[in-house]
CSV table of C-alpha atoms in Angstrom, one decimal:
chain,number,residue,atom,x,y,z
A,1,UNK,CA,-11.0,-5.0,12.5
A,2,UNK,CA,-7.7,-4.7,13.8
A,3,UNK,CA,-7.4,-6.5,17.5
A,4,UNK,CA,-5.4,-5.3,20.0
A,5,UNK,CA,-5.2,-3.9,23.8
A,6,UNK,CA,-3.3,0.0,23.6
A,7,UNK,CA,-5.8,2.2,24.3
A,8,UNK,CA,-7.1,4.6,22.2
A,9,UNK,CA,-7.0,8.6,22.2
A,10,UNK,CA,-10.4,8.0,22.8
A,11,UNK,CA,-10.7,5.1,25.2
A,12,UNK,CA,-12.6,2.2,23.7
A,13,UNK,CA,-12.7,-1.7,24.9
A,14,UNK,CA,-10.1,-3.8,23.0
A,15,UNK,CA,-9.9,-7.4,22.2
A,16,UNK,CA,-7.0,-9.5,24.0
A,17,UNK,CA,-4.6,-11.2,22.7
A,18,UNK,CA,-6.0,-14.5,24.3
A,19,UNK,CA,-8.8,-13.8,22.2
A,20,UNK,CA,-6.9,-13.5,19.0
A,21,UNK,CA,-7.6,-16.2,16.7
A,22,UNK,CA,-7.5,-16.3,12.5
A,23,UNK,CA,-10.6,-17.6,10.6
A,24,UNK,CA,-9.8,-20.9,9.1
A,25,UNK,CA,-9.3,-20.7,5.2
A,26,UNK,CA,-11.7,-22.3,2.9
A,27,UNK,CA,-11.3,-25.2,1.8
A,28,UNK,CA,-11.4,-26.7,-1.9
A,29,UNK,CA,-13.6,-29.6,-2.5
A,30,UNK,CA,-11.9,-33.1,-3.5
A,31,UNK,CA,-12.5,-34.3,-7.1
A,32,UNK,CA,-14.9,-37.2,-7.7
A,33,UNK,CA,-13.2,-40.4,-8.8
A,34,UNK,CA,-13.7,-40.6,-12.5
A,35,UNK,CA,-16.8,-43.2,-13.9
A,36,UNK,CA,-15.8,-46.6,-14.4
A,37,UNK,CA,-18.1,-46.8,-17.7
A,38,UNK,CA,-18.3,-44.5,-20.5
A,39,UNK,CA,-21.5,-42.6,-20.1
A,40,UNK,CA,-24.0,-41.1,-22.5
A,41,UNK,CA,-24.2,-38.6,-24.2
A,42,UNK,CA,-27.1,-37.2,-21.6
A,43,UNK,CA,-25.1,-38.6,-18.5
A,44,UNK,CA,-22.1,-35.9,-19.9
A,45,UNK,CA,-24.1,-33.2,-19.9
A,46,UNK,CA,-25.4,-34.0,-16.8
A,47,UNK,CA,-22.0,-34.7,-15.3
A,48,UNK,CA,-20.6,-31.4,-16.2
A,49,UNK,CA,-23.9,-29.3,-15.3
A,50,UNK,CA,-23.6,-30.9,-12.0
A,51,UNK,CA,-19.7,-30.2,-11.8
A,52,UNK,CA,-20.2,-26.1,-12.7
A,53,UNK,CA,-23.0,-26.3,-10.1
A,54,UNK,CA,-20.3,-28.2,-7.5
A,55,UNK,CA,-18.2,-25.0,-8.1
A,56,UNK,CA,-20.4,-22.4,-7.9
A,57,UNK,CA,-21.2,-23.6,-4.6
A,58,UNK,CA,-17.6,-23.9,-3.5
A,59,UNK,CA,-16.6,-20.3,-4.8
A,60,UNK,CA,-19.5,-19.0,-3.0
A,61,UNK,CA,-18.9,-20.6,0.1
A,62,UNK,CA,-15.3,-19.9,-0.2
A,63,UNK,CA,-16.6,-15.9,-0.5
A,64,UNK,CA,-18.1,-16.0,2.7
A,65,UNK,CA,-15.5,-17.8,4.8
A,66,UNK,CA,-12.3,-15.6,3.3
A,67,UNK,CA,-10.0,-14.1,5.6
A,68,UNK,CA,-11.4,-11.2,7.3
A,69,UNK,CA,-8.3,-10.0,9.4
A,70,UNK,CA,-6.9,-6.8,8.5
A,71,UNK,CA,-4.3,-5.9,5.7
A,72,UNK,CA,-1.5,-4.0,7.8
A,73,UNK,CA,-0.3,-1.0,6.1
A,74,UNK,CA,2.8,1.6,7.6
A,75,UNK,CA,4.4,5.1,6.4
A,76,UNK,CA,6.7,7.3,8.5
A,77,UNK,CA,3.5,9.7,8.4
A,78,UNK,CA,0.5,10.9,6.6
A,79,UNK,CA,2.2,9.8,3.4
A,80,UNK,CA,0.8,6.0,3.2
A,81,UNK,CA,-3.1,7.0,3.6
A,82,UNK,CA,-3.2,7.7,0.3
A,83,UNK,CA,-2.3,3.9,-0.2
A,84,UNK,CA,-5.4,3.0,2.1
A,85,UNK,CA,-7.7,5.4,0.4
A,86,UNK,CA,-6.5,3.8,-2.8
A,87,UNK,CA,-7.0,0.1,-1.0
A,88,UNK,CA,-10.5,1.4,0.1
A,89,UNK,CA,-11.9,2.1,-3.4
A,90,UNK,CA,-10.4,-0.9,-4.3
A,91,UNK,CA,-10.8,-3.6,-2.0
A,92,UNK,CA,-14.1,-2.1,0.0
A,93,UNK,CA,-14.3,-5.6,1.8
A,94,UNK,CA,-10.7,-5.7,3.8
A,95,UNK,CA,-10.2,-4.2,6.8
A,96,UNK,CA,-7.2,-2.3,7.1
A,97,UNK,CA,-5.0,-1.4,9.9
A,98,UNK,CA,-3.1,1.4,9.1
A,99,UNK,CA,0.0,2.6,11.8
A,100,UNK,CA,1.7,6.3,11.0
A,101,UNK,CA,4.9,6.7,13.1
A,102,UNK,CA,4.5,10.5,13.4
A,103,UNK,CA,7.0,10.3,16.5
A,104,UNK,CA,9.8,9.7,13.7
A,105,UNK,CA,8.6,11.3,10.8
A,106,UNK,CA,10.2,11.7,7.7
A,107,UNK,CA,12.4,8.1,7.0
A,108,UNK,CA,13.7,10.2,4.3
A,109,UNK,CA,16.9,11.4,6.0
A,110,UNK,CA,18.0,8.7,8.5
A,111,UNK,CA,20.7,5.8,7.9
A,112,UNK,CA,19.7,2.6,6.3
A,113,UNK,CA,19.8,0.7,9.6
A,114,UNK,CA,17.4,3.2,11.2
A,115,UNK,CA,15.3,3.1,8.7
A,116,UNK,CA,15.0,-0.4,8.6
A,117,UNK,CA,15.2,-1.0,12.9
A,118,UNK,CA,11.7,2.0,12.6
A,119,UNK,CA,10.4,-0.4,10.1
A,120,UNK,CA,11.1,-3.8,12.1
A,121,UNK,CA,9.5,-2.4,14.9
A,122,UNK,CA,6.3,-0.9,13.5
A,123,UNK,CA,5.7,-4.2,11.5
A,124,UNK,CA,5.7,-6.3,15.0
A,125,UNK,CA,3.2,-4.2,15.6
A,126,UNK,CA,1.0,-4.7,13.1
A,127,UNK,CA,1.7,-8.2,13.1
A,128,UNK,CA,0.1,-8.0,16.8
A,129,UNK,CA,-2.8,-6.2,15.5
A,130,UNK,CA,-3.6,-9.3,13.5
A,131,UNK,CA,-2.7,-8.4,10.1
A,132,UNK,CA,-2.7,-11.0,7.6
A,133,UNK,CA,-0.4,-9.1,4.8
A,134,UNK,CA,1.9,-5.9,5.2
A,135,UNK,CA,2.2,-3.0,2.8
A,136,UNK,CA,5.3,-1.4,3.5
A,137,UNK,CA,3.6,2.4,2.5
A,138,UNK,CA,6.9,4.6,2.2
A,139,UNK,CA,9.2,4.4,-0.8
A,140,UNK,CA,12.0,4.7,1.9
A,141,UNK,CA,11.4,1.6,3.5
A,142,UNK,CA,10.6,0.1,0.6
A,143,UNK,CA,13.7,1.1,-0.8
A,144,UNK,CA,16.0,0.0,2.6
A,145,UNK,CA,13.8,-2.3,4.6
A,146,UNK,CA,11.7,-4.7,2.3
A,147,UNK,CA,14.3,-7.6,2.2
A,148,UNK,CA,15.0,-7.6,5.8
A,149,UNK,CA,10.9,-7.7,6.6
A,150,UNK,CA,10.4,-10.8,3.7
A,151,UNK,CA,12.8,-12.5,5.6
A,152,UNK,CA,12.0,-11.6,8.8
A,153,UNK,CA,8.7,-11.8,8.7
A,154,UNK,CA,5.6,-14.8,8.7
A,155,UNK,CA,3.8,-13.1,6.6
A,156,UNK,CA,3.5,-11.5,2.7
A,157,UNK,CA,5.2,-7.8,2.5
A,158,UNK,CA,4.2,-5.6,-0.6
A,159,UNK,CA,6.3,-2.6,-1.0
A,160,UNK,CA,5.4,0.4,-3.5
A,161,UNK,CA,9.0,0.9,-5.7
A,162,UNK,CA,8.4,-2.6,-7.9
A,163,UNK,CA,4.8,-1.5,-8.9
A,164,UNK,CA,5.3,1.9,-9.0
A,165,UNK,CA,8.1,1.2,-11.7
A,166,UNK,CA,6.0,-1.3,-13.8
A,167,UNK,CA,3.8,1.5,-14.1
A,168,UNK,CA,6.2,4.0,-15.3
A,169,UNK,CA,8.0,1.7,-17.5
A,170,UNK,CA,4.1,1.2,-19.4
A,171,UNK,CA,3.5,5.1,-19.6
A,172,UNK,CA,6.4,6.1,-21.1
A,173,UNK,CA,6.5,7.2,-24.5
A,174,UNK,CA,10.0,8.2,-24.8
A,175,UNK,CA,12.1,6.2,-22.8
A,176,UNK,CA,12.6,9.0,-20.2
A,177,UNK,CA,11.1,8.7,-16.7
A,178,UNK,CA,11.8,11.1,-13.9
A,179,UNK,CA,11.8,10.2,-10.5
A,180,UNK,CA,11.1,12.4,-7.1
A,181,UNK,CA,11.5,11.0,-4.0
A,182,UNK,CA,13.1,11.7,-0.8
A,183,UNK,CA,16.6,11.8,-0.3
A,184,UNK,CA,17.0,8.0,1.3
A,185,UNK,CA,15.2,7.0,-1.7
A,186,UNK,CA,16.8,8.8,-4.1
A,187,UNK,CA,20.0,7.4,-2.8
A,188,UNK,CA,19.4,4.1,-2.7
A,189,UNK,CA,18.8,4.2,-6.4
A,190,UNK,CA,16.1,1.7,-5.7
A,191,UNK,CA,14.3,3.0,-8.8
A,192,UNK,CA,17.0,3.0,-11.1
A,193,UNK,CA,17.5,-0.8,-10.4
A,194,UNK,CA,13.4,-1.6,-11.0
A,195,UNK,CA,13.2,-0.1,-14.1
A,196,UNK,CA,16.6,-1.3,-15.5
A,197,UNK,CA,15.2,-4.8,-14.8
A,198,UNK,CA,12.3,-4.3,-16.8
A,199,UNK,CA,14.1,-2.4,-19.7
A,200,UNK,CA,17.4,-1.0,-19.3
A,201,UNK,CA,17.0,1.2,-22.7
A,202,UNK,CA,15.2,3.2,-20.7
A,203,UNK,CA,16.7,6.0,-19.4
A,204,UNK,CA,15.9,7.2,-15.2
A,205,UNK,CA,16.5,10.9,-14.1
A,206,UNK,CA,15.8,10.9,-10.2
A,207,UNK,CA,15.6,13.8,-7.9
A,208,UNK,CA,15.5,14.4,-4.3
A,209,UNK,CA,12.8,16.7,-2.9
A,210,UNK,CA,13.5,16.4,1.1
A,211,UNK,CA,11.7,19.8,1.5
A,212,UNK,CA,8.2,18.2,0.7
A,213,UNK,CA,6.9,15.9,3.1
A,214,UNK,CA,7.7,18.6,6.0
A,215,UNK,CA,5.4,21.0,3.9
A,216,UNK,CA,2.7,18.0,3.7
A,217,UNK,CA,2.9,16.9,6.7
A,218,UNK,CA,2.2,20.4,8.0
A,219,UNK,CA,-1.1,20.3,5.3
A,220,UNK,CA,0.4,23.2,2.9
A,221,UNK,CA,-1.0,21.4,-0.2
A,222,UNK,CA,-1.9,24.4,-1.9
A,223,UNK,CA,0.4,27.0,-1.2
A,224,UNK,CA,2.1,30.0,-3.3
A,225,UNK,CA,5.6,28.4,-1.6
A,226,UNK,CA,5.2,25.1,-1.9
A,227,UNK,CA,4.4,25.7,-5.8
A,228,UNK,CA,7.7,27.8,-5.7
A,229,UNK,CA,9.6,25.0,-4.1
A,230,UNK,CA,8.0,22.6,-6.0
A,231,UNK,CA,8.7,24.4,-9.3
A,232,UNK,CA,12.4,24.1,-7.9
A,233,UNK,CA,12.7,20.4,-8.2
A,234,UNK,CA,10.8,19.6,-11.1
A,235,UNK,CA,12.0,22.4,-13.5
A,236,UNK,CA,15.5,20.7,-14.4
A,237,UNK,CA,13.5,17.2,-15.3
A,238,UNK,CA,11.5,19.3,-17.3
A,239,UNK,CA,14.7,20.8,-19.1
A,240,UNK,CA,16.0,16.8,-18.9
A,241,UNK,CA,12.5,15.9,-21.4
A,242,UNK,CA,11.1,13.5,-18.9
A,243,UNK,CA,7.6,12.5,-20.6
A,244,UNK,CA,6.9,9.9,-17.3
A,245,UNK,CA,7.3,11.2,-13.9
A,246,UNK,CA,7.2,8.7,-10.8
A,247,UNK,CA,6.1,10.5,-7.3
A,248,UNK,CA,8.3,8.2,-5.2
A,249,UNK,CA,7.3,9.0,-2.1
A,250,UNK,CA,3.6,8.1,-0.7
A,251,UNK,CA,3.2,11.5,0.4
A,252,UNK,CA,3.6,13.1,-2.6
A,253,UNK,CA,0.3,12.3,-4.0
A,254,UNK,CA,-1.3,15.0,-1.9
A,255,UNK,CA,0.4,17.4,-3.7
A,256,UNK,CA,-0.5,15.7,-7.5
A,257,UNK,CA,-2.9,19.2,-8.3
A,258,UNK,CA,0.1,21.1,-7.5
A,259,UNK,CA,2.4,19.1,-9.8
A,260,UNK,CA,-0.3,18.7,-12.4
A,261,UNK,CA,-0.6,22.2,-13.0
A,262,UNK,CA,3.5,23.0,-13.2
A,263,UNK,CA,3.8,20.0,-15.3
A,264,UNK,CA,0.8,20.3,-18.0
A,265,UNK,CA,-0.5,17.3,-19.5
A,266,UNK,CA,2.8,16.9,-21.2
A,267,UNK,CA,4.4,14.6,-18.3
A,268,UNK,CA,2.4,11.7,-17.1
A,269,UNK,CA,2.1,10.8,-13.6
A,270,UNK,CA,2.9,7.9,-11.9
A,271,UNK,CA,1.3,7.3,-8.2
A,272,UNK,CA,2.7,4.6,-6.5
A,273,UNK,CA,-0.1,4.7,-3.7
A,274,UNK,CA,-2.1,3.4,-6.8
A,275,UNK,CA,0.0,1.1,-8.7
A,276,UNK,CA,0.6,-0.7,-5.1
A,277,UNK,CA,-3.1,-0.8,-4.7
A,278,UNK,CA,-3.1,-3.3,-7.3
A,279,UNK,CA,-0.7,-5.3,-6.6
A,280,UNK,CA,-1.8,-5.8,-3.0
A,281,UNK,CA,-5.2,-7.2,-4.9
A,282,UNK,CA,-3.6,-9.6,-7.3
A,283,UNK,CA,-1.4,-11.0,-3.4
A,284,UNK,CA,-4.9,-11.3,-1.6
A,285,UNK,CA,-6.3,-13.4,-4.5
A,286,UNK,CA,-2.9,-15.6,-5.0
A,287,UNK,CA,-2.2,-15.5,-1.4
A,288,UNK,CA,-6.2,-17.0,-0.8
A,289,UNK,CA,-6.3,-14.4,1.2
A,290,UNK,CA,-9.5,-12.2,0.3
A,291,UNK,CA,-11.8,-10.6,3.0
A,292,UNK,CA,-15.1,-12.6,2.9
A,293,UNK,CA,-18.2,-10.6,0.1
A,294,UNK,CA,-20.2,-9.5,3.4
A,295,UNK,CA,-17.4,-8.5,5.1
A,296,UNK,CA,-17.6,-4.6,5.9
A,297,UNK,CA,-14.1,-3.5,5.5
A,298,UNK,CA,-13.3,-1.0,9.2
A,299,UNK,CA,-10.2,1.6,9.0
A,300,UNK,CA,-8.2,1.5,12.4
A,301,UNK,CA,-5.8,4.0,12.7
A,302,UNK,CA,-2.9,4.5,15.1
A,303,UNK,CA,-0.2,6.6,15.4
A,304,UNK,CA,3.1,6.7,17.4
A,305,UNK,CA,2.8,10.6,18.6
A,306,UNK,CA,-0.7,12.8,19.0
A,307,UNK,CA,-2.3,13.6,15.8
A,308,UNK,CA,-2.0,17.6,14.9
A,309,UNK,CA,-2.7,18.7,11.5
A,310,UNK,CA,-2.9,14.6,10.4
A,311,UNK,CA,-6.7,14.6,10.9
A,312,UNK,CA,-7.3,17.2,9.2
A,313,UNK,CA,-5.0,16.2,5.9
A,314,UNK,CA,-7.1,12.9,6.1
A,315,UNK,CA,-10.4,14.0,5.7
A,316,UNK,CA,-9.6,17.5,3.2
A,317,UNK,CA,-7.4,16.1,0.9
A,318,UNK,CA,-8.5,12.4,0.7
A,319,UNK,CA,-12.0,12.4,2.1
A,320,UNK,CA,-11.1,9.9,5.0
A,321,UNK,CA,-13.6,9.6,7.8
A,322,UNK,CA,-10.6,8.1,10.5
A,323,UNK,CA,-12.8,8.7,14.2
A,324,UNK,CA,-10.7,7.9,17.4
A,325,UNK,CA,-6.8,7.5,16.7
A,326,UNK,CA,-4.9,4.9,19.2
A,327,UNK,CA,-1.3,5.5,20.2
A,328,UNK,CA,1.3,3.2,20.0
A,329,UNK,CA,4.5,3.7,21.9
A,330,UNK,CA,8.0,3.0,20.2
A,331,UNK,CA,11.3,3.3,21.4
């Protein structure tokens, strides 16, 4: 669970920081020295039944003593639970600490700097909740800030852009991916730049949608207006013969009924919350650091202003059970 000492909108005890300490890391079992004769046949046999056994030991002691702190994850809002509830289905054994900073919600329209100062600041957090990887859960940070964290930071950062456009680049059947996102994102052309890496024949229509994280954040996820506004953006990528359409922003997956139904089975849909799920598995496993098998994976949540219709997205739209919310003050 994640360790810290704010209190909670419900007050509960808290662990210090004194108290703080990361479980050691397993450790891998030195080769024996090779025979000095040539054995048997039978003595092989042996030799390797007893080696396979060695290692089945090791990888199940090595199960048991993972790392059991907390995989830090951060949006601007609501947005990045839909990477934890992809995280939960998928890793059911980490604990996540998951930090919304409502206060400053959307990223999508400030500077660069800002964006990347709000990002700084919410990741020191995390860091002193006792996370042992970040996943940067906003395109827009991911699209401004993820350099300055991997090189600020002591530990791993996942962002969602890079898988979220591996993913789009293996869907497409015609070489035309759309891409919504907010306006931050859009600008950066952090999308373009992915996918050109991994084949520039293929040819990236972006759009910004800055109305719809305001309408998700407020919990209109099925709404005659938001389809209207929705209908809006998407209709000229339509017209454009996008067959692949990224939802760049980690919001956006709330409204993927809504999209689903204006877009038909035509246009396939790309959810970053997803695609990043899986790369934060293959990290954890290079990284060494996976949550031990009996480890019971806990959801901490905080935000950085009082939760209002957040709650209640959580638990109607992606079926969280979240309890008492803690809030963190920023600047």
């Amino acid at each position: 669970m994640c360790q810290d000492s704010t209190p909670s909108v419900t007050s509960r005890k808290t662990t210090s920081s004194a108290q703080r300490k990361n479980l050691p890391r397993h450790s891998v079992s030195p080769r024996e020295p090779p025979h000095a004769e040539k054995a048997g046949e039978g003595s092989k046999s042996e030799d390797r039944s007893k080696s396979a056994a060695a290692k089945n030991v090791e990888r199940a002691r090595s199960a048991r003593s993972g790392d059991a702190r907390p995989i830090g994850v951060f949006d601007s809002g609501i947005g990045g639970l839909t990477v934890v509830s992809a995280l939960r289905k998928l890793l059911p054994n980490e604990s996540i600490c998951y930090l919304g900073d409502t206060a400053r919600v959307p990223y999508g329209g400030k500077s660069a700097s800002t964006v990347q100062r709000y990002s700084l600041e919410i990741a020191s957090i995390l860091l002193e909740m006792n996370a042992k990887t970040i996943v940067v859960a906003c395109n827009t940070a991911s699209a401004l800030a993820l350099p300055v964290l991997e090189e600020r930071l002591p530990i791993t950062v996942t962002g969602v852009i890079a898988p979220g456009a591996r993913a789009a680049v293996a869907a497409t059947r015609n070489g035309h991916i759309g891409v919504i996102g907010t306006r931050a994102t859009i600008k950066s052309g952090a999308y373009e730049r992915a996918i050109a890496e991994l084949n520039p024949d293929v040819r990236v229509v972006a759009r910004a949608c800055p109305l719809l994280v305001p309408l998700i954040e407020e919990g209109w996820l099925e709404s005659g207006i938001t389809d209207q506004i929705l209908m809006q953006y998407l209709e000229p990528l339509l017209d454009d013969g996008v067959d692949t359409l990224v939802l760049g922003c980690t919001h956006y997956p709330l409204l993927r009924p809504a999209i689903g139904r204006l877009l038909g089975d035509a246009v396939t849909l790309v959810d970053s919350a997803e695609n990043c799920a899986g790369a934060v598995q293959q990290l954890l496993a290079r990284e060494d650091l996976v949550a031990p098998s009996n480890n019971t994976g806990a959801l901490d949540v905080a935000l950085t202003d009082p939760p209002d219709s957040f709650l209640g997205v959580a638990h109607d739209a992606l079926q969280l059970e979240i309890g008492e919310v803690q809030l963190r003050s920023v600047r």
